[in-house]
Every structure is written in C-alpha cells, then in structure tokens.
Amino acid sequence: MSFYCKLMSKMKLLLYFCIYVKIFSFIFAYELQHTDVVLLGGTGDLAKKYLWQGFFSLFQKYSNENSSFSFTAIGRTVYEEGTKKLKEILTSSVKCGKEKNDTCEEKKSEFISLVKYANLKTQYEYETFCQNLSKKEMSTKNGHIFYLSIPPSAYESTVKTLSEYCYRNDNETWTRFVLEKPFGRDLESAQQQANTIAEYVQETDLFRIDHYLGKSVVKQILLFRKSNKETLEPLLNRQYVDRIEIVMKEIIGVKDRTEFYNQVGVIRDVMQNHLTELLTLVTMELPRNLTDSKEIEEQRNRLLIKVRPVRESGILTGQYSKYLEEAIGAKGNLSQSKYTPTFAAALLKIENSRWTGVPFILMSGKMLDERSSYIRIIFRERIFCVTGCTDGNSSHMHYPRQLIFQIGHGDVPSPGILVSKSLFKPVWCPGLTELSVTSKDSLIHGQRPGDFHYAVSKDKHEAYKSLIEDMYLGCKESFVTLERLLLLWKIWSPVLESIETRVTRIYKEGADHSLNFRIDNDHLVFINDSQSDILELEDSIVHDVKPIISPTDMLMIPSTFMGENLVCKDLIFLFHSLADRIKNIAVMAIQKRNVFHLALSGGNSPVPLFQILAEDSDFPWSVTHIWQVDERCVSQKSDKSNFLSIYQNLIRHINIPFFNIHFMPVDINGRICEESDKGDNHYEEAVKYILDDLRFDAVLLGLGKDGHTASLFPGEKYSSFLSDNKLVAYTKAKDQSQRMSLLLPLINKARDIIVLVTGKSKHGILQTLSEITSNNAKIPITLVKPADGNLTWYIDYGAWMG
Ligand code: BG6
C-alpha cells in the first residue's frame, strides 16, 4: 500500500470522526438518546423515492438499546387517508436490498410500525404535536429532526411555526432543520430567505441538502485527488488541462412537475447547485487536511469567488418539443413555459493563476439520448504516435488523456473513476475497488474501454442515505453553507435575469444533433444554424437591432464611408472583428514601442466589445494603458459613469497594472467637475507626461444621433474643440449637463481612430453624413480627421440598413 493509501485509510478513520464521537458517547456515557424524526411532506414524491429508505437505513444502523427513534410523516391529506397512503408508500419503498435476511425484515417491520402520520394545519395542532415530541421517552438526550420536503415557498412560514413550538435549545435537546433546494431563485431572494430563516433558526442547526454531495463518487473526489497528489496535482491546471466538462444528461422529461419547472428551469434546478458544486470539487486547491471541514469550506469558497459570473453569450438554452404540450396539460403559466429551458450549456471561467483560460462547460438537459452524469477532465495532447498507431495515421496525435468521475449511469457498469492509461496509473484507496471496464459500446467518452484504469465505489449507497446519516451525526461538510450558497448565486444570478425571456431552441426528444455546440471565441454557439443564435444574441445585446440583410444588399456595401475605411457586418461579427483589430493594433504597437495606449469612449454601444476583450486571456494587458475619451460629470459610482462601465465590463476581468488605468478625474473627493479643481488640466498633464508624442495607438469613438462624438456636441464653440493649445476640456452635452472630453487635436493625432456605430437608431445620422459633400463643422464627427493615421468606421447592418 502506498504512502498516500495508508494516509487515506487513516484519514478515512478521521473522516468518520463524527461517528466515533457519537458511538463513544453512547457506549461510555451510557447516554440514552431518543430521536424524533419529523418528515414534512412525508407522503410526497421525494419521501417515497428516497427519504424513507434513507431513514430506514439510519434506523437500521443506529437504533439499539441506548438509542431509540420515532418517525412522523406530516402530510396535507386528512388522517385516515394519509395514514393509508403512508403505509402503502412505506411498504413499497422501504427495502432490505441485498442484505435480505430475517434480521433486516424484522427491522423493516419495526420501522414501518414506528412511522406515524399527522395532518397538521393550525398553529394549535403544531403546538400540541411539538409538546408531545419531548415527552416521549425517559431519555437523557433528545434529538429533533425536521426534514422539510415541502414547496420552498412554505419554508419561511413552516420554519417560523416549528421554531416557535418545537425549537428547544437546552442542553438535553439538539435540533436539526433540513431543507431541500431550491434555496431562492436568485441571489437576492436566497439572501432574503436566509435572513428570514435566520430569525428563527441558528445556522448551525440548518442543513441545506444538495443530494449530489452525497453521491458515492462525489464523496471520493477529494480523496482521489489527495491519494494521487503527486501525479495528478501538477497536471490539474491551465498548462495541462484542455477543458473540463461537467454534464448531467437525463432521458426523462419534467413529467408532472411543469408548474415547479416553470419557476426554475434547468439552470436553477441543477446547474447553479449540483454542477457548480462538482466544478468546485475538481478545481479548488486541494485542502491540506481532508478532515478539517473548515479548511475544505474555505478552499471551496476561495475558488467560487474566482468563478466569473456566466455571460449571456456564454450560455445556450433549449426546450424539448413536447414541453409546451405538457405545460398546457398541466394548465401551467404558458407565457412563462415558453421561456423555460429544459436544456442548457454554459461556459464558465475561473480567473486565478491555476485556471485562467481553461473553459469549463456545464451542461444539462432533459429528454436527451442517455442518462449520464459525469465530470470529464480532458488533458492537452502532447503525445505523437510514431509506431503502432491503430488509426493508420502515424503522426496523428493519438491517445486521448482524460480523468472521468462518472457520477451516475452512463456507459460504464457502475459509477466510478476512469483514468486514461496514457495519463497515469492511479492509486486506488480503500473506498474504491479496481475493475476492468466493459461496455456495450465500443468507446467510452471517446476512448476504448481497455484504455482506462477503472475503479468503483465499494459503498454504492444512495445519496440520500449518506446525507441523512451525515445530518444525524451533525457532520456539516456534506451540506451547503450560507456563504457558499450566496457565492453560487453570484455566478448565475445575473445571467438568469438577462435570459429570462430568451427564446430557447426547440429540440426533439432523444438524440437531436441540433443541440451540438462549440466554443467560439469565448462564447458558445450551436453548430448548426449558428446564424440564428447570433441574431438572438444580438437582440439581447442591442434591443433595437434586428438586422435583416439580403445577399444582394450585402454585395452593395462599399468598402469606404466618407472617404475612410468601412467595416460593415452583422453586429456580433462586427464586435469580434473590431476586437481582433484592436488586438492587432496592440501587438504592432508593442512590437514597435513596447506599450499600447488605448482610449475608450463610454455609452452602451461598446459594452459587448469590452466583454469580448475581457474574455481574451492572451491580450497583452500588462503593457496596455487604458484611457478615457470622455466622461460624464457624475459620481464614479453612478451607473451613468463611463468609467464604471469600462471597469465593470472590462477592467475588473483583466490583469492590467493599476498604474496603467487612467480615468478622467470628474469626481475629486465627491466634488463633481468643479472647474476650480481643474480636472481637465490634470488629465491633460497625465497625457503629456505619459504619451511623449501625444499619440494614442487607438481611439475608440462613438457617434450620437445628432452627430456628436466623444463629448463634443453640436452647438458648442468649435474653435474650442480645435484649439491646439488645449487637449482635454470640460464640455456641455445637448441637455446642458457637464462632460469632460478629449479634444480634436489630441484625437486626430492618434495612429488609429475607430468609429463604432450600431443599431437602427443611428441610421438617420449615417444617411445625413453620406449626403454631406463638404465638411460640416456643425456636426462634430466630421471634424475627426486623423493627421497621420487611419480612420475606420465599424458599422453594423442595423445602422447601415435602418
Ligand atoms: C434533482 C433535480 O435535483 O436532480 C431533478 O431537481 C433531476 O430535475 C435530479 O432529475 C437528478 O438527480 P439524479 O440523482 O438522478 O442525477
């Protein structure tokens, strides 16, 4: 046994610390304990499918002469009917499984006879019920477990009632409240729900269940990483990992849950919780001590802070074709059902030194071609096959190298861990048994079964069984803490809001290839018909743009506009080509002068550009200086602030030196554009000090409907815009609000000027400009004339065609 394996066995002992403590106290203190389990929603689906079996296992393992239990199912039906239903459920769902023997059967009968039914509605009924709980036994210690398997909308009121009548926090009683997801529907509601519950229950007594954390293979992830620390950890980073896929495919649909599903959709149902939790386990720093739940939690949260919120362009959604029909049948809210995704794929990014640049694909869907959930880590290929290559292509990069945690189903005989033989020979620790892989399919995750090392969990428990035991023992590491819950929501909340009314792709049940997608320049696109997705994306970026352009019109687009270069494209392509252009300018500038100076204007139009640039991890940010073209005279915290927009959409996502960020000083200690503060002069001085030749490498300008550019508006004194002895000045917008702006002499000195014009609403001004034969000094944009550089118009079809 290797050193790590030995360590693992010791750790496993420690991991069960909670069990030992309990057993120790039972045996040596002769403590008599009685536990009351109250299952609210005890005749519901979840109870039927998993919970009663889980409680039976608990009863089997822990009931003895010192430890007794009683169980109550609380349901909505009246007593006689409820009792009958409960008996039926227990008889059909509680099983002895493999250990079918007399002792187990006896225990099972004992268990079933212990479970009582109660129909509690009024406060008084709760009060009486709770009073009876602690009177039951002459025990020295009482445990109360309230498992809320009820609609989340009822959590707050139920917890309040229970806490009022049943919550005893004396030395003789411990209480646990168990909640099932969903915990809120976004960051705000989760926080609010948590606040309300915290008024009644202490966080230490709350157990938030994510059943994926109880799955046997999931419980092995950190142990496996630890036991293979020396070989695996040096590979688990951006240098070696090509991408990580975290997938949960289902063949079933929503069935009779459309009402619930309309509220959540697949992203809230499984991606914000199950799949992101899995992501954390494979990407967090490996805790030094796996018995230290505090350290594990800290590492998890440290990682989650670094996961960037998912972007709108990084998520694809779909809905199986029969979903609407099902919703109609269920008389659900049809206007909502239309937008409910039953499939989603999302691209996640982690911004830390270990993972920057690695794509993480999280994907889940109902009514797909197979049932399978897994984490698949695909390593970069560095091996070239020279001889013995089976595909006949001798120089072809050959063996796939991957590590797969097969969490449920799939093509393998049993959930387990698969490691490509070409990767390394793993050390399997006590919880795992090595097997040889067999599969009905010739390939598993693209690789021949025989090319994998494979091991399965020895303890193939149901997730709920293990979570119920952990909860009983008070081991909190298998549950979702409040801090983690809020971090998880921070990743998903913004995108959920922005795609709320996105039209989803309709897919056929089963194997529908139209769901196949690819990563394209840091966003996701469906492979077939990517055009229509781009249009959807455009709609969500700039709402007034619906470009419809025929191939003939496309051919008629000239290559210049007003005598300068013209790039005219579909919105999303326009942004990507502009981002490429800026990068090229940057690379050239750095080759020549070792530095790149970029001046950016504000407003809504360039936001998608900022986002694309922010996604580009190869951009030479460390030698880039970011300047502002103009700024509104508002507090820097105002959502009107141009700098805030540049900061939020770009700067905070990139590694740019602090001293390379040059924001216009419109807010000097809360004094907004006080002339006497001479903010314009200060900015001008900074330009003169840092830019020897006063030449920006690239200046990004916008164009207003009235022809303004930067913050140079029609109606101002043009001479002041053009005066050579001033480079930066306070100006006034049409509504007389104050601004700060670069002036034309400085703008016109730039090596590259780019004018970005998007959206239908700009069509009018483009038309006006195209009809101008001579310079019209009343339209500031016509005064933009590079002295010794290029000017390029970037115009999208919406603005071009109107
Ligand atoms: C639940 C979701 O959390 O997980 C369901 O609410 C989903 O929609 C289920 O079907 C899948 O769990 P498992 O354990 O079967 O992978």
JSON list of C-alpha atoms and ligand atoms in Angstrom, two decimals, residues 50 181 211-212 215 248 250 252 257 260-261 269-270 274 366 371 373 409, ligand 1:
[
{"chain": "A", "resi": 50, "resn": "TYR", "atom": "CA", "xyz": [-35.52, 8.27, -1.37]},
{"chain": "A", "resi": 181, "resn": "LYS", "atom": "CA", "xyz": [-33.15, 23.04, -2.76]},
{"chain": "A", "resi": 211, "resn": "HIS", "atom": "CA", "xyz": [-28.06, 15.48, -2.97]},
{"chain": "A", "resi": 212, "resn": "TYR", "atom": "CA", "xyz": [-25.15, 15.42, -5.44]},
{"chain": "A", "resi": 215, "resn": "LYS", "atom": "CA", "xyz": [-23.27, 10.61, -4.24]},
{"chain": "A", "resi": 248, "resn": "MET", "atom": "CA", "xyz": [-25.86, 15.75, -16.35]},
{"chain": "A", "resi": 250, "resn": "GLU", "atom": "CA", "xyz": [-31.35, 12.76, -18.50]},
{"chain": "A", "resi": 252, "resn": "ILE", "atom": "CA", "xyz": [-36.79, 11.63, -18.62]},
{"chain": "A", "resi": 257, "resn": "ARG", "atom": "CA", "xyz": [-43.60, 18.91, -12.47]},
{"chain": "A", "resi": 260, "resn": "PHE", "atom": "CA", "xyz": [-42.38, 23.77, -10.48]},
{"chain": "A", "resi": 261, "resn": "TYR", "atom": "CA", "xyz": [-40.16, 23.59, -13.53]},
{"chain": "A", "resi": 269, "resn": "ASP", "atom": "CA", "xyz": [-32.70, 23.19, -10.99]},
{"chain": "A", "resi": 270, "resn": "VAL", "atom": "CA", "xyz": [-29.29, 21.60, -11.42]},
{"chain": "A", "resi": 274, "resn": "HIS", "atom": "CA", "xyz": [-25.24, 20.26, -8.44]},
{"chain": "A", "resi": 366, "resn": "LYS", "atom": "CA", "xyz": [-33.94, 16.54, -20.01]},
{"chain": "A", "resi": 371, "resn": "ARG", "atom": "CA", "xyz": [-28.79, 9.13, -18.74]},
{"chain": "A", "resi": 373, "resn": "SER", "atom": "CA", "xyz": [-23.71, 12.43, -15.18]},
{"chain": "A", "resi": 409, "resn": "HIS", "atom": "CA", "xyz": [-25.19, 5.82, -15.08]},
{"chain": "B", "resi": 1, "resn": "BG6", "atom": "C1", "xyz": [-32.76, 16.96, -8.94]},
{"chain": "B", "resi": 1, "resn": "BG6", "atom": "C2", "xyz": [-33.49, 17.77, -9.96]},
{"chain": "B", "resi": 1, "resn": "BG6", "atom": "O1", "xyz": [-32.08, 17.80, -8.07]},
{"chain": "B", "resi": 1, "resn": "BG6", "atom": "O2", "xyz": [-31.83, 16.12, -9.59]},
{"chain": "B", "resi": 1, "resn": "BG6", "atom": "C3", "xyz": [-34.18, 16.88, -10.97]},
{"chain": "B", "resi": 1, "resn": "BG6", "atom": "O3", "xyz": [-34.47, 18.59, -9.32]},
{"chain": "B", "resi": 1, "resn": "BG6", "atom": "C4", "xyz": [-33.20, 15.90, -11.56]},
{"chain": "B", "resi": 1, "resn": "BG6", "atom": "O4", "xyz": [-34.76, 17.66, -12.01]},
{"chain": "B", "resi": 1, "resn": "BG6", "atom": "C5", "xyz": [-32.45, 15.17, -10.45]},
{"chain": "B", "resi": 1, "resn": "BG6", "atom": "O5", "xyz": [-33.94, 14.97, -12.34]},
{"chain": "B", "resi": 1, "resn": "BG6", "atom": "C6", "xyz": [-31.40, 14.26, -11.00]},
{"chain": "B", "resi": 1, "resn": "BG6", "atom": "O6", "xyz": [-30.78, 13.60, -9.95]},
{"chain": "B", "resi": 1, "resn": "BG6", "atom": "P1", "xyz": [-30.01, 12.21, -10.20]},
{"chain": "B", "resi": 1, "resn": "BG6", "atom": "O7", "xyz": [-29.56, 11.86, -8.83]},
{"chain": "B", "resi": 1, "resn": "BG6", "atom": "O8", "xyz": [-30.99, 11.26, -10.78]},
{"chain": "B", "resi": 1, "resn": "BG6", "atom": "O9", "xyz": [-28.90, 12.50, -11.14]}
]
